[in-house]
Phi, psi and omega in degrees: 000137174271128201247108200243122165273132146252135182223231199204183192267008171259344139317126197285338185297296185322276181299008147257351139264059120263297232283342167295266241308320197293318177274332171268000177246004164284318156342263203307319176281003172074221188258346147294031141327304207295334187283302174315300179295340182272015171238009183248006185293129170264017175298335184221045160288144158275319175267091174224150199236135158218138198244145186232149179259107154081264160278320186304165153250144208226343184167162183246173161184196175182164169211153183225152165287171229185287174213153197317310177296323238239078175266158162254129183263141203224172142054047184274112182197151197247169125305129171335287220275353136262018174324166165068016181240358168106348225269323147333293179323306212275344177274319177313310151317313173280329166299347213251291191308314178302347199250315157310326186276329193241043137070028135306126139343320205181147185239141170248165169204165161244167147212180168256183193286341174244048173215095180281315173252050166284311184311283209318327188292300183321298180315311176307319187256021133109020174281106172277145192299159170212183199272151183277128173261170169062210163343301241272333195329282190268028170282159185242347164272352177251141206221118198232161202208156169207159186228110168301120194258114166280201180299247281276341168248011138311000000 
């Protein structure tokens, strides 16, 4: 059973699947890395979700505010050999609840254009595409989503 902690970036779980997540996305971003990674330091998240299956650690996520209504969801990431469990949802879901509870409105996020199933997750769990914000504008490689958090995830 999947076990979603909330803690903070100075979780040690946490910072060994960001230094993955961080090594698979220099691979997939190419030569915009330097851009992406200077928009990802995890040193002061206050909100971090790290989910564990029974002992193992298995993924991550966080949210930062973002504007007074307004969180951002960063640093989402599964293991490869677990992928395909539901494990991605369940953190996305506690994030959602966490953002809700301490009276955000809406979670926004990027991701890129070459992680299709970052998209697929999003879409599914009810995120919509929007015009890209913040940084983000004139990257052609970044794909940004937002979600209106209603009562229910409260």
């Amino acid at each position: 059973m999947i076990n979603c902690i909330k803690t903070n970036s100075a979780n040690e779980d946490f910072k060994n699947l960001v230094k993955e997540l961080d090594a698979a996305l220099k691979i997939l971003d190419g030569d915009e890395h330097s851009f992406y990674n200077s928009l990802n330091k995890t040193d002061k998240i206050k909100h971090v979700i790290v989910a564990y299956d029974d002992e193992e650690t298995v993924g991550c996520g966080a949210i930062r505010e973002f504007a007074t209504d307004i969180m951002e969801v960063k640093r989402m990431y599964v293991l490869p050999n677990r992928r395909g469990k539901g494990i991605a949802s369940a953190i996305l879901k506690a994030l959602e609840l966490w953002a809700a509870e301490l009276g955000y409105s809406k979670c926004i996020l990027e991701t890129g254009k070459k992680q299709p199933e970052a998209i697929a997750l999003y879409k599914k769990s009810s995120y919509k595409i929007i015009p890209s914000y913040g940084k983000y504008v004139n990257m052609e490689n970044s794909i940004c989503f937002e979600k209106i958090l209603t009562g229910q995830e409260a």
